Amino acid sequence: MYVIAVYDVRAERTGKLLKLCRRYLTWIQNSVFEGEISPVRLKELKIEAKKLMVDEDSLIIFSSREPRWLQKDVIGHERNSTDNFF
Amino acid sequence: MYVIAVYDVRAERTGKLLKLCRRYLTWIQNSVFEGEISPVRLKELKIEAKKLMVDEDSLIIFSSREPRWLQKDVIGHERNSTDNFF
């Protein structure tokens, strides 16, 4: 499945979330990740993220069973391209 | 179509991008918007955004023809729920 993950956490926790998400997905923009991932690894990422987060923090994961159901359009500067997106 | 928009712009421009994106989509998290939008209005949003942005700024728009092709999972605090998502 293909996912987009966006987190909004306090500054003191961004480093840990960044490191965690980078183990599973591709960083594309400030607090934004995308990539292909198995359901098992996605579950793992969520469990690990919960361990790092506190109540006020937020992680939203959009998932699509098929990458082709998602079109990506970058306006302006592409921080980190994932050319193998399609 | 259903879209997720994430922007990464310098502080002096966040207010304008926030205001613009709120006219078309629902704010759900820091610099992150989602919502149903027509192709015409999406095109309009992109044109307006380009006018506000400078080269180093980044706006990424993921779009899916069908909302049901996208699943949303919120971990932690939901800043702004769009209960009518599905």
mmCIF file with all atom_site columns, C-alpha atoms in Angstrom:
data_model
loop_
_atom_site.group_PDB
_atom_site.id
_atom_site.type_symbol
_atom_site.label_atom_id
_atom_site.label_alt_id
_atom_site.label_comp_id
_atom_site.label_asym_id
_atom_site.label_entity_id
_atom_site.label_seq_id
_atom_site.pdbx_PDB_ins_code
_atom_site.Cartn_x
_atom_site.Cartn_y
_atom_site.Cartn_z
_atom_site.occupancy
_atom_site.B_iso_or_equiv
_atom_site.pdbx_formal_charge
_atom_site.auth_seq_id
_atom_site.auth_comp_id
_atom_site.auth_asym_id
_atom_site.auth_atom_id
_atom_site.pdbx_PDB_model_num
ATOM 1   C CA . MET A 1 1  ? 0.000   0.000  0.000   1.00 0.00 ? 1  MET A CA 1
ATOM 2   C CA . TYR A 1 2  ? 1.060   3.600  -0.512  1.00 0.00 ? 2  TYR A CA 1
ATOM 3   C CA . VAL A 1 3  ? 1.015   6.051  2.373   1.00 0.00 ? 3  VAL A CA 1
ATOM 4   C CA . ILE A 1 4  ? 1.448   9.734  3.142   1.00 0.00 ? 4  ILE A CA 1
ATOM 5   C CA . ALA A 1 5  ? 2.359   10.518 6.746   1.00 0.00 ? 5  ALA A CA 1
ATOM 6   C CA . VAL A 1 6  ? 2.293   13.977 8.300   1.00 0.00 ? 6  VAL A CA 1
ATOM 7   C CA . TYR A 1 7  ? 3.162   14.707 11.902  1.00 0.00 ? 7  TYR A CA 1
ATOM 8   C CA . ASP A 1 8  ? 2.754   17.793 14.067  1.00 0.00 ? 8  ASP A CA 1
ATOM 9   C CA . VAL A 1 9  ? 4.714   17.387 17.323  1.00 0.00 ? 9  VAL A CA 1
ATOM 10  C CA . ARG A 1 10 ? 6.532   19.670 19.753  1.00 0.00 ? 10 ARG A CA 1
ATOM 11  C CA . ALA A 1 11 ? 10.071  20.662 18.745  1.00 0.00 ? 11 ALA A CA 1
ATOM 12  C CA . GLU A 1 12 ? 11.687  18.416 21.349  1.00 0.00 ? 12 GLU A CA 1
ATOM 13  C CA . ARG A 1 13 ? 10.179  15.342 19.676  1.00 0.00 ? 13 ARG A CA 1
ATOM 14  C CA . THR A 1 14 ? 10.604  16.138 15.969  1.00 0.00 ? 14 THR A CA 1
ATOM 15  C CA . GLY A 1 15 ? 14.079  14.602 15.796  1.00 0.00 ? 15 GLY A CA 1
ATOM 16  C CA . LYS A 1 16 ? 12.872  11.247 17.075  1.00 0.00 ? 16 LYS A CA 1
ATOM 17  C CA . LEU A 1 17 ? 9.782   11.183 14.821  1.00 0.00 ? 17 LEU A CA 1
ATOM 18  C CA . LEU A 1 18 ? 11.944  12.167 11.837  1.00 0.00 ? 18 LEU A CA 1
ATOM 19  C CA . LYS A 1 19 ? 14.384  9.337  12.547  1.00 0.00 ? 19 LYS A CA 1
ATOM 20  C CA . LEU A 1 20 ? 11.564  6.832  13.035  1.00 0.00 ? 20 LEU A CA 1
ATOM 21  C CA . CYS A 1 21 ? 9.605   7.779  9.921   1.00 0.00 ? 21 CYS A CA 1
ATOM 22  C CA . ARG A 1 22 ? 12.770  7.733  7.826   1.00 0.00 ? 22 ARG A CA 1
ATOM 23  C CA . ARG A 1 23 ? 13.198  4.055  8.664   1.00 0.00 ? 23 ARG A CA 1
ATOM 24  C CA . TYR A 1 24 ? 9.884   3.294  6.946   1.00 0.00 ? 24 TYR A CA 1
ATOM 25  C CA . LEU A 1 25 ? 9.164   6.065  4.437   1.00 0.00 ? 25 LEU A CA 1
ATOM 26  C CA . THR A 1 26 ? 10.765  8.762  2.296   1.00 0.00 ? 26 THR A CA 1
ATOM 27  C CA . TRP A 1 27 ? 11.038  12.269 3.685   1.00 0.00 ? 27 TRP A CA 1
ATOM 28  C CA . ILE A 1 28 ? 9.607   14.733 1.115   1.00 0.00 ? 28 ILE A CA 1
ATOM 29  C CA . GLN A 1 29 ? 8.959   17.895 3.032   1.00 0.00 ? 29 GLN A CA 1
ATOM 30  C CA . ASN A 1 30 ? 8.966   19.338 6.545   1.00 0.00 ? 30 ASN A CA 1
ATOM 31  C CA . SER A 1 31 ? 7.168   16.671 8.675   1.00 0.00 ? 31 SER A CA 1
ATOM 32  C CA . VAL A 1 32 ? 5.842   14.928 5.558   1.00 0.00 ? 32 VAL A CA 1
ATOM 33  C CA . PHE A 1 33 ? 6.734   11.421 4.359   1.00 0.00 ? 33 PHE A CA 1
ATOM 34  C CA . GLU A 1 34 ? 5.521   9.142  1.651   1.00 0.00 ? 34 GLU A CA 1
ATOM 35  C CA . GLY A 1 35 ? 6.211   5.680  0.320   1.00 0.00 ? 35 GLY A CA 1
ATOM 36  C CA . GLU A 1 36 ? 5.205   2.130  -0.321  1.00 0.00 ? 36 GLU A CA 1
ATOM 37  C CA . ILE A 1 37 ? 4.881   0.040  2.839   1.00 0.00 ? 37 ILE A CA 1
ATOM 38  C CA . SER A 1 38 ? 3.464   -3.324 3.850   1.00 0.00 ? 38 SER A CA 1
ATOM 39  C CA . PRO A 1 39 ? 0.499   -3.465 6.266   1.00 0.00 ? 39 PRO A CA 1
ATOM 40  C CA . VAL A 1 40 ? 2.735   -5.180 8.829   1.00 0.00 ? 40 VAL A CA 1
ATOM 41  C CA . ARG A 1 41 ? 5.412   -2.469 8.672   1.00 0.00 ? 41 ARG A CA 1
ATOM 42  C CA . LEU A 1 42 ? 2.774   0.264  8.754   1.00 0.00 ? 42 LEU A CA 1
ATOM 43  C CA . LYS A 1 43 ? 1.377   -1.246 11.936  1.00 0.00 ? 43 LYS A CA 1
ATOM 44  C CA . GLU A 1 44 ? 4.917   -1.350 13.351  1.00 0.00 ? 44 GLU A CA 1
ATOM 45  C CA . LEU A 1 45 ? 5.475   2.325  12.459  1.00 0.00 ? 45 LEU A CA 1
ATOM 46  C CA . LYS A 1 46 ? 2.258   3.320  14.233  1.00 0.00 ? 46 LYS A CA 1
ATOM 47  C CA . ILE A 1 47 ? 3.178   1.372  17.383  1.00 0.00 ? 47 ILE A CA 1
ATOM 48  C CA . GLU A 1 48 ? 6.676   2.899  17.461  1.00 0.00 ? 48 GLU A CA 1
ATOM 49  C CA . ALA A 1 49 ? 5.296   6.386  16.833  1.00 0.00 ? 49 ALA A CA 1
ATOM 50  C CA . LYS A 1 50 ? 2.804   6.066  19.691  1.00 0.00 ? 50 LYS A CA 1
ATOM 51  C CA . LYS A 1 51 ? 5.696   5.260  22.037  1.00 0.00 ? 51 LYS A CA 1
ATOM 52  C CA . LEU A 1 52 ? 7.411   8.535  21.110  1.00 0.00 ? 52 LEU A CA 1
ATOM 53  C CA . MET A 1 53 ? 4.353   10.758 21.094  1.00 0.00 ? 53 MET A CA 1
ATOM 54  C CA . VAL A 1 54 ? 2.444   12.505 23.878  1.00 0.00 ? 54 VAL A CA 1
ATOM 55  C CA . ASP A 1 55 ? -1.247  13.421 23.919  1.00 0.00 ? 55 ASP A CA 1
ATOM 56  C CA . GLU A 1 56 ? -0.947  16.804 22.225  1.00 0.00 ? 56 GLU A CA 1
ATOM 57  C CA . ASP A 1 57 ? 1.090   15.384 19.309  1.00 0.00 ? 57 ASP A CA 1
ATOM 58  C CA . SER A 1 58 ? -0.537  14.401 16.035  1.00 0.00 ? 58 SER A CA 1
ATOM 59  C CA . LEU A 1 59 ? 0.394   11.930 13.304  1.00 0.00 ? 59 LEU A CA 1
ATOM 60  C CA . ILE A 1 60 ? -1.955  11.500 10.353  1.00 0.00 ? 60 ILE A CA 1
ATOM 61  C CA . ILE A 1 61 ? -1.479  8.664  7.891   1.00 0.00 ? 61 ILE A CA 1
ATOM 62  C CA . PHE A 1 62 ? -3.320  8.576  4.581   1.00 0.00 ? 62 PHE A CA 1
ATOM 63  C CA . SER A 1 63 ? -3.097  5.214  2.862   1.00 0.00 ? 63 SER A CA 1
ATOM 64  C CA . SER A 1 64 ? -4.106  4.015  -0.555  1.00 0.00 ? 64 SER A CA 1
ATOM 65  C CA . ARG A 1 65 ? -4.113  0.370  -1.526  1.00 0.00 ? 65 ARG A CA 1
ATOM 66  C CA . GLU A 1 66 ? -2.705  1.244  -4.930  1.00 0.00 ? 66 GLU A CA 1
ATOM 67  C CA . PRO A 1 67 ? -0.055  3.914  -5.699  1.00 0.00 ? 67 PRO A CA 1
ATOM 68  C CA . ARG A 1 68 ? -1.785  4.554  -9.026  1.00 0.00 ? 68 ARG A CA 1
ATOM 69  C CA . TRP A 1 69 ? -4.874  5.804  -7.185  1.00 0.00 ? 69 TRP A CA 1
ATOM 70  C CA . LEU A 1 70 ? -2.843  8.736  -5.977  1.00 0.00 ? 70 LEU A CA 1
ATOM 71  C CA . GLN A 1 71 ? -1.525  11.540 -8.123  1.00 0.00 ? 71 GLN A CA 1
ATOM 72  C CA . LYS A 1 72 ? 1.216   13.799 -6.799  1.00 0.00 ? 72 LYS A CA 1
ATOM 73  C CA . ASP A 1 73 ? 1.733   17.375 -7.945  1.00 0.00 ? 73 ASP A CA 1
ATOM 74  C CA . VAL A 1 74 ? 4.622   19.485 -6.666  1.00 0.00 ? 74 VAL A CA 1
ATOM 75  C CA . ILE A 1 75 ? 4.399   23.266 -6.947  1.00 0.00 ? 75 ILE A CA 1
ATOM 76  C CA . GLY A 1 76 ? 7.596   25.164 -6.336  1.00 0.00 ? 76 GLY A CA 1
ATOM 77  C CA . HIS A 1 77 ? 10.658  23.485 -4.934  1.00 0.00 ? 77 HIS A CA 1
ATOM 78  C CA . GLU A 1 78 ? 10.681  19.681 -4.586  1.00 0.00 ? 78 GLU A CA 1
ATOM 79  C CA . ARG A 1 79 ? 12.610  19.076 -1.378  1.00 0.00 ? 79 ARG A CA 1
ATOM 80  C CA . ASN A 1 80 ? 13.165  15.360 -2.005  1.00 0.00 ? 80 ASN A CA 1
ATOM 81  C CA . SER A 1 81 ? 11.823  13.700 -5.105  1.00 0.00 ? 81 SER A CA 1
ATOM 82  C CA . THR A 1 82 ? 10.740  10.112 -5.047  1.00 0.00 ? 82 THR A CA 1
ATOM 83  C CA . ASP A 1 83 ? 11.141  9.610  -8.801  1.00 0.00 ? 83 ASP A CA 1
ATOM 84  C CA . ASN A 1 84 ? 10.042  6.043  -8.538  1.00 0.00 ? 84 ASN A CA 1
ATOM 85  C CA . PHE A 1 85 ? 6.641   7.313  -7.386  1.00 0.00 ? 85 PHE A CA 1
ATOM 86  C CA . PHE A 1 86 ? 4.891   6.156  -10.573 1.00 0.00 ? 86 PHE A CA 1
ATOM 87  C CA . MET B 1 1  ? -11.687 14.409 -6.377  1.00 0.00 ? 1  MET B CA 1
ATOM 88  C CA . TYR B 1 2  ? -10.161 14.221 -2.926  1.00 0.00 ? 2  TYR B CA 1
ATOM 89  C CA . VAL B 1 3  ? -6.912  16.001 -2.163  1.00 0.00 ? 3  VAL B CA 1
ATOM 90  C CA . ILE B 1 4  ? -4.306  16.342 0.551   1.00 0.00 ? 4  ILE B CA 1
ATOM 91  C CA . ALA B 1 5  ? -2.209  19.507 0.369   1.00 0.00 ? 5  ALA B CA 1
ATOM 92  C CA . VAL B 1 6  ? 0.966   20.141 2.356   1.00 0.00 ? 6  VAL B CA 1
ATOM 93  C CA . TYR B 1 7  ? 3.036   23.287 2.111   1.00 0.00 ? 7  TYR B CA 1
ATOM 94  C CA . ASP B 1 8  ? 6.476   24.199 3.398   1.00 0.00 ? 8  ASP B CA 1
ATOM 95  C CA . VAL B 1 9  ? 7.069   27.926 3.057   1.00 0.00 ? 9  VAL B CA 1
ATOM 96  C CA . ARG B 1 10 ? 9.026   30.594 4.922   1.00 0.00 ? 10 ARG B CA 1
ATOM 97  C CA . ALA B 1 11 ? 7.330   32.023 8.012   1.00 0.00 ? 11 ALA B CA 1
ATOM 98  C CA . GLU B 1 12 ? 6.523   35.335 6.325   1.00 0.00 ? 12 GLU B CA 1
ATOM 99  C CA . ARG B 1 13 ? 4.335   33.542 3.794   1.00 0.00 ? 13 ARG B CA 1
ATOM 100 C CA . THR B 1 14 ? 2.533   30.951 5.952   1.00 0.00 ? 14 THR B CA 1
ATOM 101 C CA . GLY B 1 15 ? -0.320  33.317 6.819   1.00 0.00 ? 15 GLY B CA 1
ATOM 102 C CA . LYS B 1 16 ? -1.179  33.949 3.179   1.00 0.00 ? 16 LYS B CA 1
ATOM 103 C CA . LEU B 1 17 ? -0.942  30.260 2.205   1.00 0.00 ? 17 LEU B CA 1
ATOM 104 C CA . LEU B 1 18 ? -3.070  29.306 5.211   1.00 0.00 ? 18 LEU B CA 1
ATOM 105 C CA . LYS B 1 19 ? -5.735  31.823 4.233   1.00 0.00 ? 19 LYS B CA 1
ATOM 106 C CA . LEU B 1 20 ? -5.701  30.707 0.597   1.00 0.00 ? 20 LEU B CA 1
ATOM 107 C CA . CYS B 1 21 ? -5.840  26.970 1.313   1.00 0.00 ? 21 CYS B CA 1
ATOM 108 C CA . ARG B 1 22 ? -8.660  27.488 3.814   1.00 0.00 ? 22 ARG B CA 1
ATOM 109 C CA . ARG B 1 23 ? -10.801 28.912 1.026   1.00 0.00 ? 23 ARG B CA 1
ATOM 110 C CA . TYR B 1 24 ? -10.598 25.581 -0.820  1.00 0.00 ? 24 TYR B CA 1
ATOM 111 C CA . LEU B 1 25 ? -9.855  22.851 1.735   1.00 0.00 ? 25 LEU B CA 1
ATOM 112 C CA . THR B 1 26 ? -10.094 21.923 5.426   1.00 0.00 ? 26 THR B CA 1
ATOM 113 C CA . TRP B 1 27 ? -7.147  22.642 7.681   1.00 0.00 ? 27 TRP B CA 1
ATOM 114 C CA . ILE B 1 28 ? -6.281  19.448 9.614   1.00 0.00 ? 28 ILE B CA 1
ATOM 115 C CA . GLN B 1 29 ? -2.797  19.996 10.931  1.00 0.00 ? 29 GLN B CA 1
ATOM 116 C CA . ASN B 1 30 ? 0.131   22.415 10.753  1.00 0.00 ? 30 ASN B CA 1
ATOM 117 C CA . SER B 1 31 ? 0.491   23.206 7.003   1.00 0.00 ? 31 SER B CA 1
ATOM 118 C CA . VAL B 1 32 ? -1.754  20.281 6.044   1.00 0.00 ? 32 VAL B CA 1
ATOM 119 C CA . PHE B 1 33 ? -5.170  20.469 4.358   1.00 0.00 ? 33 PHE B CA 1
ATOM 120 C CA . GLU B 1 34 ? -7.579  17.967 2.932   1.00 0.00 ? 34 GLU B CA 1
ATOM 121 C CA . GLY B 1 35 ? -10.928 17.937 1.231   1.00 0.00 ? 35 GLY B CA 1
ATOM 122 C CA . GLU B 1 36 ? -13.112 17.284 -1.754  1.00 0.00 ? 36 GLU B CA 1
ATOM 123 C CA . ILE B 1 37 ? -12.524 19.717 -4.608  1.00 0.00 ? 37 ILE B CA 1
ATOM 124 C CA . SER B 1 38 ? -13.432 20.012 -8.278  1.00 0.00 ? 38 SER B CA 1
ATOM 125 C CA . PRO B 1 39 ? -10.662 19.902 -10.915 1.00 0.00 ? 39 PRO B CA 1
ATOM 126 C CA . VAL B 1 40 ? -11.463 23.500 -11.840 1.00 0.00 ? 40 VAL B CA 1
ATOM 127 C CA . ARG B 1 41 ? -11.152 24.758 -8.263  1.00 0.00 ? 41 ARG B CA 1
ATOM 128 C CA . LEU B 1 42 ? -7.977  22.718 -7.741  1.00 0.00 ? 42 LEU B CA 1
ATOM 129 C CA . LYS B 1 43 ? -6.462  24.381 -10.785 1.00 0.00 ? 43 LYS B CA 1
ATOM 130 C CA . GLU B 1 44 ? -7.515  27.761 -9.385  1.00 0.00 ? 44 GLU B CA 1
ATOM 131 C CA . LEU B 1 45 ? -5.907  26.947 -6.011  1.00 0.00 ? 45 LEU B CA 1
ATOM 132 C CA . LYS B 1 46 ? -2.622  26.025 -7.711  1.00 0.00 ? 46 LYS B CA 1
ATOM 133 C CA . ILE B 1 47 ? -2.574  29.248 -9.748  1.00 0.00 ? 47 ILE B CA 1
ATOM 134 C CA . GLU B 1 48 ? -3.300  31.368 -6.668  1.00 0.00 ? 48 GLU B CA 1
ATOM 135 C CA . ALA B 1 49 ? -0.675  29.510 -4.641  1.00 0.00 ? 49 ALA B CA 1
ATOM 136 C CA . LYS B 1 50 ? 1.990   30.068 -7.297  1.00 0.00 ? 50 LYS B CA 1
ATOM 137 C CA . LYS B 1 51 ? 1.337   33.811 -7.101  1.00 0.00 ? 51 LYS B CA 1
ATOM 138 C CA . LEU B 1 52 ? 2.067   33.773 -3.354  1.00 0.00 ? 52 LEU B CA 1
ATOM 139 C CA . MET B 1 53 ? 5.065   31.442 -3.434  1.00 0.00 ? 53 MET B CA 1
ATOM 140 C CA . VAL B 1 54 ? 8.741   32.029 -4.204  1.00 0.00 ? 54 VAL B CA 1
ATOM 141 C CA . ASP B 1 55 ? 11.220  29.510 -5.615  1.00 0.00 ? 55 ASP B CA 1
ATOM 142 C CA . GLU B 1 56 ? 12.312  27.973 -2.325  1.00 0.00 ? 56 GLU B CA 1
ATOM 143 C CA . ASP B 1 57 ? 8.714   27.351 -1.192  1.00 0.00 ? 57 ASP B CA 1
ATOM 144 C CA . SER B 1 58 ? 7.050   23.968 -1.678  1.00 0.00 ? 58 SER B CA 1
ATOM 145 C CA . LEU B 1 59 ? 3.413   22.896 -2.025  1.00 0.00 ? 59 LEU B CA 1
ATOM 146 C CA . ILE B 1 60 ? 2.650   19.231 -2.637  1.00 0.00 ? 60 ILE B CA 1
ATOM 147 C CA . ILE B 1 61 ? -0.825  18.112 -3.597  1.00 0.00 ? 61 ILE B CA 1
ATOM 148 C CA . PHE B 1 62 ? -1.833  14.462 -3.529  1.00 0.00 ? 62 PHE B CA 1
ATOM 149 C CA . SER B 1 63 ? -5.111  13.809 -5.296  1.00 0.00 ? 63 SER B CA 1
ATOM 150 C CA . SER B 1 64 ? -7.310  10.794 -5.542  1.00 0.00 ? 64 SER B CA 1
ATOM 151 C CA . ARG B 1 65 ? -10.248 10.564 -7.914  1.00 0.00 ? 65 ARG B CA 1
ATOM 152 C CA . GLU B 1 66 ? -12.301 8.821  -5.241  1.00 0.00 ? 66 GLU B CA 1
ATOM 153 C CA . PRO B 1 67 ? -12.333 9.602  -1.492  1.00 0.00 ? 67 PRO B CA 1
ATOM 154 C CA . ARG B 1 68 ? -12.932 5.890  -0.801  1.00 0.00 ? 68 ARG B CA 1
ATOM 155 C CA . TRP B 1 69 ? -9.511  5.066  -2.282  1.00 0.00 ? 69 TRP B CA 1
ATOM 156 C CA . LEU B 1 70 ? -7.927  6.896  0.632   1.00 0.00 ? 70 LEU B CA 1
ATOM 157 C CA . GLN B 1 71 ? -7.984  5.770  4.230   1.00 0.00 ? 71 GLN B CA 1
ATOM 158 C CA . LYS B 1 72 ? -7.140  8.227  6.983   1.00 0.00 ? 72 LYS B CA 1
ATOM 159 C CA . ASP B 1 73 ? -5.710  7.201  10.343  1.00 0.00 ? 73 ASP B CA 1
ATOM 160 C CA . VAL B 1 74 ? -5.059  9.745  13.086  1.00 0.00 ? 74 VAL B CA 1
ATOM 161 C CA . ILE B 1 75 ? -2.643  8.861  15.883  1.00 0.00 ? 75 ILE B CA 1
ATOM 162 C CA . GLY B 1 76 ? -2.673  11.144 18.888  1.00 0.00 ? 76 GLY B CA 1
ATOM 163 C CA . HIS B 1 77 ? -4.510  14.419 18.867  1.00 0.00 ? 77 HIS B CA 1
ATOM 164 C CA . GLU B 1 78 ? -6.816  15.217 15.934  1.00 0.00 ? 78 GLU B CA 1
ATOM 165 C CA . ARG B 1 79 ? -6.367  18.945 15.447  1.00 0.00 ? 79 ARG B CA 1
ATOM 166 C CA . ASN B 1 80 ? -9.432  19.376 13.189  1.00 0.00 ? 80 ASN B CA 1
ATOM 167 C CA . SER B 1 81 ? -11.586 16.424 12.304  1.00 0.00 ? 81 SER B CA 1
ATOM 168 C CA . THR B 1 82 ? -13.359 16.240 8.996   1.00 0.00 ? 82 THR B CA 1
ATOM 169 C CA . ASP B 1 83 ? -16.019 13.776 10.204  1.00 0.00 ? 83 ASP B CA 1
ATOM 170 C CA . ASN B 1 84 ? -17.680 13.795 6.831   1.00 0.00 ? 84 ASN B CA 1
ATOM 171 C CA . PHE B 1 85 ? -14.480 12.269 5.412   1.00 0.00 ? 85 PHE B CA 1
ATOM 172 C CA . PHE B 1 86 ? -16.181 8.940  4.557   1.00 0.00 ? 86 PHE B CA 1
#
